CSV table of C-alpha atoms and ligand atoms in Angstrom, one decimal:
chain,number,residue,atom,x,y,z
A,147,MET,CA,19.8,-12.6,-21.1
A,148,ARG,CA,16.2,-13.2,-19.6
A,149,ALA,CA,13.6,-10.0,-20.4
A,150,VAL,CA,9.5,-10.5,-19.5
A,151,THR,CA,8.3,-9.4,-22.7
A,152,VAL,CA,4.2,-8.9,-24.1
A,153,CYS,CA,3.0,-9.3,-27.4
A,154,PRO,CA,1.3,-5.9,-27.1
A,155,GLY,CA,-2.3,-6.4,-28.0
A,156,VAL,CA,-2.7,-10.1,-27.4
A,157,ALA,CA,-4.2,-10.2,-23.9
A,158,ASP,CA,-2.4,-12.9,-21.9
A,159,SER,CA,0.6,-13.0,-23.8
A,160,LEU,CA,3.5,-12.2,-20.7
A,161,ARG,CA,6.2,-14.4,-21.0
A,162,LEU,CA,9.7,-14.5,-19.3
A,163,VAL,CA,12.2,-14.9,-22.3
A,164,GLU,CA,15.3,-16.8,-21.5
A,165,ASP,CA,17.5,-15.9,-24.8
A,166,HIS,CA,16.7,-12.2,-25.2
A,167,PRO,CA,19.4,-10.2,-27.0
A,168,GLU,CA,21.5,-7.7,-24.9
A,169,PRO,CA,20.7,-4.3,-25.3
A,170,LEU,CA,22.2,-2.7,-28.2
A,171,PRO,CA,24.5,0.0,-28.2
A,172,GLU,CA,22.3,2.6,-29.9
A,173,GLU,CA,20.1,2.6,-26.8
A,174,GLY,CA,22.6,4.3,-24.9
A,175,ALA,CA,26.2,4.8,-23.7
A,176,ILE,CA,25.6,3.6,-20.5
A,177,LEU,CA,25.0,-0.1,-19.4
A,178,VAL,CA,23.3,-1.1,-16.5
A,179,GLU,CA,22.5,-4.0,-14.6
A,180,ALA,CA,18.9,-4.8,-13.3
A,181,LEU,CA,18.0,-4.8,-9.8
A,182,ALA,CA,14.3,-4.4,-9.4
A,183,VAL,CA,10.8,-3.0,-11.5
A,184,GLY,CA,8.0,-1.7,-9.6
A,185,ILE,CA,4.6,-3.0,-11.3
A,186,CYS,CA,1.4,-0.5,-12.0
A,187,GLY,CA,-2.0,-0.5,-13.6
A,188,THR,CA,-0.2,0.4,-17.0
A,189,ASP,CA,1.8,-2.8,-16.7
A,190,HIS,CA,-1.8,-4.6,-16.1
A,191,GLU,CA,-3.3,-2.7,-18.9
A,192,ILE,CA,-0.9,-3.2,-21.1
A,193,ILE,CA,-0.7,-7.3,-20.1
A,194,ALA,CA,-4.9,-7.3,-21.0
A,195,GLY,CA,-4.0,-6.1,-24.3
A,196,GLY,CA,-5.5,-2.8,-24.1
A,197,TYR,CA,-2.4,-0.7,-24.0
A,198,GLY,CA,1.1,-0.6,-25.3
A,199,GLU,CA,3.2,-0.4,-28.4
A,200,ALA,CA,6.2,-2.8,-29.3
A,201,PRO,CA,9.4,-1.6,-30.8
A,202,PRO,CA,9.5,-0.7,-34.6
A,203,GLY,CA,9.8,-3.9,-36.5
A,204,ALA,CA,9.3,-6.3,-32.9
A,205,ASP,CA,6.4,-8.4,-32.0
A,206,ARG,CA,7.3,-8.4,-28.5
A,207,LEU,CA,7.6,-5.5,-25.7
A,208,VAL,CA,9.7,-6.0,-23.1
A,209,LEU,CA,7.8,-4.4,-19.9
A,210,GLY,CA,9.1,-2.3,-16.8
A,211,HIS,CA,9.0,1.8,-16.6
A,212,GLU,CA,9.5,1.6,-12.6
A,213,SER,CA,13.3,1.0,-12.8
A,214,LEU,CA,15.9,0.8,-11.0
A,215,GLY,CA,19.2,-0.4,-11.3
A,216,ARG,CA,23.5,-0.5,-10.9
A,217,VAL,CA,25.9,1.4,-13.0
A,218,LEU,CA,28.0,-1.2,-15.0
A,219,GLU,CA,29.8,1.2,-17.2
A,220,ASP,CA,29.4,4.6,-18.4
A,221,PRO,CA,32.0,6.0,-20.9
A,222,SER,CA,30.7,9.6,-20.4
A,223,GLY,CA,31.8,9.5,-16.9
A,224,THR,CA,28.3,11.6,-15.6
A,225,LEU,CA,27.8,8.2,-13.3
A,226,GLN,CA,30.4,5.9,-11.7
A,227,PRO,CA,30.5,1.7,-11.8
A,228,GLY,CA,28.6,0.4,-9.1
A,229,ASP,CA,25.8,3.9,-8.7
A,230,LEU,CA,22.1,3.4,-8.2
A,231,VAL,CA,20.3,4.3,-11.7
A,232,ALA,CA,16.8,4.7,-12.6
A,233,GLY,CA,15.5,5.4,-16.5
A,234,VAL,CA,13.7,8.2,-17.7
A,235,VAL,CA,10.6,6.8,-19.0
A,236,ARG,CA,9.6,8.8,-22.0
A,237,HIS,CA,11.6,10.3,-24.9
A,238,PRO,CA,10.7,13.3,-27.0
A,239,ASP,CA,9.4,13.1,-30.3
A,240,PRO,CA,11.6,12.9,-33.3
A,241,VAL,CA,9.9,16.1,-34.9
A,242,PRO,CA,10.5,17.3,-32.0
A,243,CYS,CA,6.8,19.7,-31.2
A,244,PRO,CA,7.5,22.5,-29.1
A,245,ASN,CA,7.6,21.1,-25.6
A,246,CYS,CA,9.8,18.3,-26.8
A,247,ALA,CA,12.4,20.6,-28.2
A,248,VAL,CA,12.8,22.2,-24.8
A,249,GLY,CA,13.1,19.2,-22.9
A,250,GLU,CA,9.4,18.8,-21.6
A,251,TRP,CA,8.4,15.8,-23.3
A,252,ASP,CA,6.0,15.4,-20.9
A,253,MET,CA,3.7,17.6,-22.4
A,254,CYS,CA,4.2,16.4,-26.0
A,255,ARG,CA,1.8,17.9,-28.5
A,256,ASN,CA,1.7,15.3,-31.6
A,257,GLY,CA,1.8,12.0,-29.0
A,258,ARG,CA,5.0,10.8,-31.3
A,259,PHE,CA,6.9,10.8,-27.8
A,260,THR,CA,8.0,7.3,-26.9
A,261,GLU,CA,8.0,5.2,-23.5
A,262,HIS,CA,10.5,2.3,-22.1
A,263,GLY,CA,8.0,-0.5,-21.2
A,264,ILE,CA,5.1,1.3,-22.6
A,265,LYS,CA,5.3,2.8,-26.5
A,266,ALA,CA,7.9,2.0,-28.8
A,267,LEU,CA,10.9,1.2,-26.3
A,268,PRO,CA,11.9,-1.8,-24.3
A,269,GLY,CA,11.3,-1.7,-21.2
A,270,PHE,CA,13.4,-2.3,-17.6
A,271,ALA,CA,12.7,-5.6,-16.9
A,272,ARG,CA,15.8,-7.4,-18.6
A,273,ASP,CA,18.5,-8.2,-16.7
A,274,ARG,CA,20.9,-5.8,-18.7
A,275,TRP,CA,19.7,-2.0,-20.3
A,276,ARG,CA,21.5,1.0,-21.7
A,277,LEU,CA,20.5,4.3,-21.6
A,278,PRO,CA,21.9,7.5,-22.4
A,279,PRO,CA,23.2,10.2,-20.2
A,280,ARG,CA,20.7,12.5,-20.0
A,281,PHE,CA,17.9,9.8,-19.5
A,282,ALA,CA,19.8,8.3,-16.4
A,283,VAL,CA,18.8,9.7,-12.9
A,284,GLY,CA,21.5,8.6,-10.6
A,285,LEU,CA,19.9,7.6,-6.7
A,286,ASP,CA,21.6,7.9,-3.5
A,287,ARG,CA,22.8,4.8,-2.3
A,288,SER,CA,20.6,4.7,0.8
A,289,LEU,CA,17.8,4.5,-1.2
A,290,ALA,CA,19.0,0.9,-2.5
A,291,PRO,CA,15.7,-0.9,-1.2
A,292,VAL,CA,13.0,1.6,-2.5
A,293,GLY,CA,14.7,3.0,-5.7
A,294,MET,CA,12.2,1.4,-8.4
A,295,LEU,CA,9.7,4.6,-6.3
A,296,LEU,CA,11.5,6.8,-8.0
A,297,GLU,CA,9.0,6.8,-11.2
A,298,PRO,CA,5.6,6.9,-9.6
A,299,THR,CA,7.7,9.9,-7.3
A,300,SER,CA,8.2,11.6,-10.9
A,301,VAL,CA,4.8,11.8,-11.7
A,302,VAL,CA,3.8,13.0,-8.5
A,303,ALA,CA,6.5,15.5,-8.0
A,304,LYS,CA,5.3,17.0,-12.2
A,305,ALA,CA,1.7,17.6,-10.4
A,306,TRP,CA,2.6,19.1,-7.7
A,307,GLU,CA,4.2,21.1,-10.1
A,308,HIS,CA,2.1,21.9,-11.9
A,309,ILE,CA,-0.7,22.5,-9.3
A,310,GLU,CA,1.6,25.3,-7.5
A,311,ARG,CA,2.6,27.1,-11.1
A,312,ILE,CA,-1.7,27.0,-11.5
A,313,GLY,CA,-1.9,28.5,-8.0
A,314,GLY,CA,0.2,30.8,-8.7
A,315,ARG,CA,-2.3,32.9,-11.0
A,316,ALA,CA,-3.7,34.7,-8.1
A,317,GLU,CA,-2.7,34.9,-4.2
A,318,TRP,CA,-2.8,31.8,-3.0
A,319,GLN,CA,-2.5,30.1,0.4
A,320,PRO,CA,-3.8,26.9,0.2
A,321,ARG,CA,-4.0,24.7,3.8
A,322,THR,CA,-6.2,21.3,2.7
A,323,VAL,CA,-5.0,18.8,0.3
A,324,LEU,CA,-7.6,15.7,-0.3
A,325,VAL,CA,-6.0,12.7,-2.5
A,326,THR,CA,-8.6,10.2,-3.7
A,327,GLY,CA,-7.3,6.7,-3.6
A,328,ALA,CA,-4.4,5.1,-1.5
A,329,GLY,CA,-2.5,3.4,-4.0
A,330,PRO,CA,1.3,3.9,-4.8
A,331,ILE,CA,0.4,7.5,-7.1
A,332,GLY,CA,-1.7,8.7,-4.0
A,333,LEU,CA,0.4,7.8,-1.3
A,334,LEU,CA,2.9,9.7,-2.7
A,335,ALA,CA,0.7,12.9,-3.7
A,336,ALA,CA,0.2,12.7,0.3
A,337,LEU,CA,4.0,12.2,0.9
A,338,LEU,CA,4.8,15.6,-1.1
A,339,ALA,CA,1.6,17.0,0.5
A,340,THR,CA,2.8,16.5,4.2
A,341,GLN,CA,6.4,17.8,3.1
A,342,ARG,CA,4.8,21.6,1.9
A,343,GLY,CA,3.4,21.4,5.2
A,344,LEU,CA,-0.3,21.3,4.3
A,345,ALA,CA,-3.3,19.4,5.8
A,346,VAL,CA,-3.5,16.0,4.1
A,347,HIS,CA,-6.8,13.8,4.0
A,348,VAL,CA,-6.5,10.4,2.1
A,349,LEU,CA,-10.0,9.1,1.0
A,350,ASP,CA,-10.1,5.5,-0.1
A,351,ARG,CA,-12.8,2.4,0.0
A,352,ASN,CA,-10.6,0.1,2.0
A,353,THR,CA,-11.2,-0.2,5.6
A,354,THR,CA,-8.5,-2.8,6.5
A,355,GLY,CA,-4.5,-3.7,5.6
A,356,PRO,CA,-2.1,-1.3,5.4
A,357,LYS,CA,-3.0,1.8,3.7
A,358,PRO,CA,-5.0,3.4,6.8
A,359,GLY,CA,-1.7,3.1,8.6
A,360,LEU,CA,0.4,4.0,6.0
A,361,VAL,CA,-1.6,7.6,5.7
A,362,ARG,CA,-1.6,7.7,9.6
A,363,ALA,CA,2.4,7.7,9.8
A,364,LEU,CA,2.1,10.4,7.2
A,365,GLY,CA,0.2,12.9,9.9
A,366,ALA,CA,-2.3,12.4,7.3
A,367,THR,CA,-6.5,11.5,7.8
A,368,TYR,CA,-7.6,8.4,6.5
A,369,HIS,CA,-11.2,8.4,5.3
A,370,THR,CA,-13.5,5.9,3.6
A,371,GLY,CA,-16.7,6.9,2.1
A,372,SER,CA,-17.9,9.4,-0.3
A,373,VAL,CA,-16.5,12.4,-0.8
A,374,CYS,CA,-19.9,14.2,-0.9
A,375,ASP,CA,-19.9,13.2,3.3
A,376,LEU,CA,-16.4,15.1,3.9
A,377,ASP,CA,-17.1,17.7,6.1
A,378,PHE,CA,-14.1,20.0,4.3
A,379,GLU,CA,-13.5,22.0,1.2
A,380,PRO,CA,-10.1,20.9,-0.1
A,381,ASP,CA,-7.7,23.6,-1.5
A,382,VAL,CA,-6.4,21.3,-3.5
A,383,VAL,CA,-7.4,17.4,-4.5
A,384,LEU,CA,-4.8,14.9,-6.3
A,385,GLU,CA,-7.7,12.8,-7.8
A,386,CYS,CA,-6.0,9.3,-8.2
A,387,THR,CA,-8.3,6.7,-8.3
A,388,GLY,CA,-9.6,7.6,-12.3
A,389,ALA,CA,-13.4,6.6,-10.9
A,390,PRO,CA,-15.4,8.6,-12.6
A,391,VAL,CA,-18.0,9.5,-9.4
A,392,VAL,CA,-14.9,10.1,-7.3
A,393,VAL,CA,-13.4,12.1,-10.4
A,394,LEU,CA,-16.9,14.2,-10.6
A,395,ASP,CA,-17.5,14.4,-6.9
A,396,VAL,CA,-14.1,16.0,-6.2
A,397,MET,CA,-14.9,18.7,-9.1
A,398,TYR,CA,-18.0,20.4,-7.1
A,399,LYS,CA,-16.0,19.1,-3.3
A,400,VAL,CA,-13.2,21.5,-4.3
A,401,ALA,CA,-13.2,25.3,-2.4
A,402,PRO,CA,-13.9,28.5,-3.9
A,403,THR,CA,-10.4,28.9,-6.1
A,404,GLY,CA,-9.8,25.5,-5.7
A,405,ILE,CA,-7.5,23.2,-8.3
A,406,VAL,CA,-8.2,19.7,-8.8
A,407,CYS,CA,-5.3,17.5,-10.7
A,408,LEU,CA,-6.7,14.2,-12.6
A,409,THR,CA,-3.5,11.8,-12.1
A,410,GLY,CA,-5.8,8.4,-12.8
A,411,VAL,CA,-5.8,6.8,-16.2
A,412,SER,CA,-9.9,5.7,-16.3
A,413,SER,CA,-10.6,3.0,-18.6
A,414,GLY,CA,-13.7,4.4,-20.1
A,415,GLY,CA,-16.6,2.7,-21.4
A,416,ARG,CA,-19.2,3.1,-18.3
A,417,THR,CA,-21.7,6.4,-18.5
A,418,ILE,CA,-23.5,8.2,-15.6
A,419,ASP,CA,-25.4,11.3,-15.4
A,420,LEU,CA,-24.0,14.1,-15.3
A,421,ASP,CA,-26.0,17.8,-15.2
A,422,ALA,CA,-23.1,19.1,-17.4
A,423,GLY,CA,-24.2,22.9,-16.8
A,424,ALA,CA,-24.5,22.3,-12.8
A,425,LEU,CA,-21.0,21.3,-12.7
A,426,ASN,CA,-19.7,24.3,-15.3
A,427,ARG,CA,-21.8,26.6,-13.1
A,428,ALA,CA,-20.2,25.3,-9.7
A,429,LEU,CA,-16.3,26.1,-11.7
A,430,VAL,CA,-17.3,29.2,-12.8
A,431,LEU,CA,-18.6,31.0,-10.5
A,432,GLU,CA,-15.4,29.4,-7.9
A,433,ASN,CA,-12.9,30.1,-10.1
A,434,ASN,CA,-11.5,26.5,-9.8
A,435,VAL,CA,-9.3,24.6,-11.9
A,436,VAL,CA,-9.6,21.1,-13.1
A,437,PHE,CA,-6.5,19.9,-14.9
A,438,GLY,CA,-4.7,16.4,-16.0
A,439,SER,CA,-1.5,15.7,-15.4
A,440,VAL,CA,0.7,12.5,-17.0
A,441,ASN,CA,4.1,11.4,-16.8
A,442,ALA,CA,7.4,13.7,-15.9
A,443,ASN,CA,10.4,15.6,-17.4
A,444,ARG,CA,14.0,15.3,-16.3
A,445,ARG,CA,13.6,18.5,-13.7
A,446,HIS,CA,10.6,16.3,-11.9
A,447,TRP,CA,12.8,13.2,-11.7
A,448,ASP,CA,15.5,15.5,-10.0
A,449,LEU,CA,12.6,16.9,-7.8
A,450,ALA,CA,11.3,13.6,-6.7
A,451,ALA,CA,15.0,11.9,-6.1
A,452,ALA,CA,15.1,15.0,-3.6
A,453,ALA,CA,11.7,14.3,-2.0
A,454,LEU,CA,12.6,10.2,-1.5
A,455,ALA,CA,16.1,11.3,-0.2
A,456,ARG,CA,13.8,13.6,2.5
A,457,ALA,CA,11.1,10.6,3.3
A,458,ASP,CA,11.3,8.6,6.0
A,459,PRO,CA,13.1,4.9,4.4
A,460,SER,CA,10.5,3.0,6.2
A,461,TRP,CA,7.9,4.5,5.5
A,462,LEU,CA,8.5,4.2,2.0
A,463,ASP,CA,9.5,0.5,2.5
A,464,ALA,CA,6.1,-0.4,3.7
A,465,LEU,CA,4.8,1.0,0.5
A,466,ILE,CA,6.2,-2.2,-0.9
A,467,THR,CA,3.9,-5.0,0.2
A,468,ARG,CA,5.7,-7.5,-2.1
A,469,ARG,CA,8.9,-8.4,-3.6
A,470,VAL,CA,8.9,-11.4,-6.2
A,471,PRO,CA,12.0,-12.8,-7.6
A,472,VAL,CA,12.2,-12.7,-11.4
A,473,GLU,CA,12.1,-16.4,-11.8
A,474,ALA,CA,8.2,-16.4,-9.9
A,475,TYR,CA,7.1,-13.4,-12.5
A,476,THR,CA,3.6,-14.6,-13.0
A,477,GLU,CA,3.1,-14.3,-9.2
A,478,ALA,CA,4.3,-10.7,-9.4
A,479,TYR,CA,1.2,-9.4,-12.0
A,480,THR,CA,-1.2,-11.6,-10.4
A,481,PRO,CA,-2.6,-8.7,-8.1
A,482,GLU,CA,-3.6,-9.7,-4.4
A,483,PRO,CA,-5.9,-8.0,-2.3
A,484,ASP,CA,-3.5,-6.0,0.0
A,485,ASP,CA,-1.1,-4.9,-2.5
A,486,ILE,CA,0.0,-1.6,-2.8
A,487,LYS,CA,3.3,-1.5,-4.9
A,488,VAL,CA,4.7,-5.0,-6.3
A,489,VAL,CA,8.0,-5.4,-7.0
A,490,LEU,CA,9.9,-7.6,-9.6
A,491,GLU,CA,13.6,-8.3,-8.7
A,492,PHE,CA,16.4,-9.4,-10.7
A,493,GLY,CA,19.6,-9.3,-8.8
A,494,SER,CA,21.2,-9.1,-5.7
B,263,BGC,C1,3.7,5.9,-16.2
B,263,BGC,C2,3.7,7.4,-17.2
B,263,BGC,C3,3.2,7.5,-18.5
B,263,BGC,C4,1.6,6.7,-19.1
B,263,BGC,C5,1.1,6.6,-20.0
B,263,BGC,C6,2.1,5.8,-16.1
B,263,BGC,O1,1.8,4.6,-15.9
B,263,BGC,O2,4.0,6.3,-14.9
B,263,BGC,O3,5.2,7.7,-17.2
B,263,BGC,O4,3.4,8.4,-19.1
B,263,BGC,O5,1.7,5.3,-17.8
B,263,BGC,O6,2.0,5.6,-20.8
């Protein structure tokens, strides 16, 4: 069968392997036929050789962690043949640490977790894959065109859950949210903010292309330019760019008792001048919280499925700016200026 693979650590080793072995029964009882995978910045970083790890004993890693497939067989009876399904990306570490032991693998403490298509587990960019039932998330059939958005939505569902838990440390009535970055994570974070009835502002550097219209279609306000120039102080910030200047600016900009959730994975290596004392003073005197958030556990995947089911299907569909058949896989992994989410399609 076909599989999109890389040699982790080796730049530009992306290949479509035509004779990849069928998934092993040890991978899980549920056999799935791939429909599509979404492509994100992590895939690009792996392709550039800067991230990623092959499964033990293998040279190559199958890419793809934003999955959508159709169940072929499920002897466990959890799902029915024909059901739509997505695979949870992260699996708990083998020890397991206290968090992995209770299913909170997104908060793994020893780093020995594995991730499909990223770290030591084969990804979903192959014709067929298998899953254990607890890592298989069933999707409503109406989500067939956009179900591969479930994974990035699970990431923002976790971010929102943690924002709300942190907010619960005191009386908290947030009204204004700033999302920095109108990529897939930023737009989905904004969607979940509007579902909470908050006033949503999205800041991005693009002045043209589909992003301004997608933000306005949510009933949110689109901004370009610098965070410092915004004429309001947000109660919550979801930072989705990872751009160092933006990261620092939102820490200063957030309102008293505000919460900044960092979701962007920066590449590192660039230094900027910073008055650490002034930043510390600003955070302390305003009871601000800045925290990082990555990945998602099963609870967040279920929250994400509910959020997608409540969203406007045509808005979700518009996030997918290119759909590329697997035969033309190199095009899918070559970024284009107006891309939001690019999807690699396997089946009909
Ligand atoms: C994925 C997460 C993963 C992270 C780090 C992101 O692209 O969405 O599930 O934990 O990369 O590997």
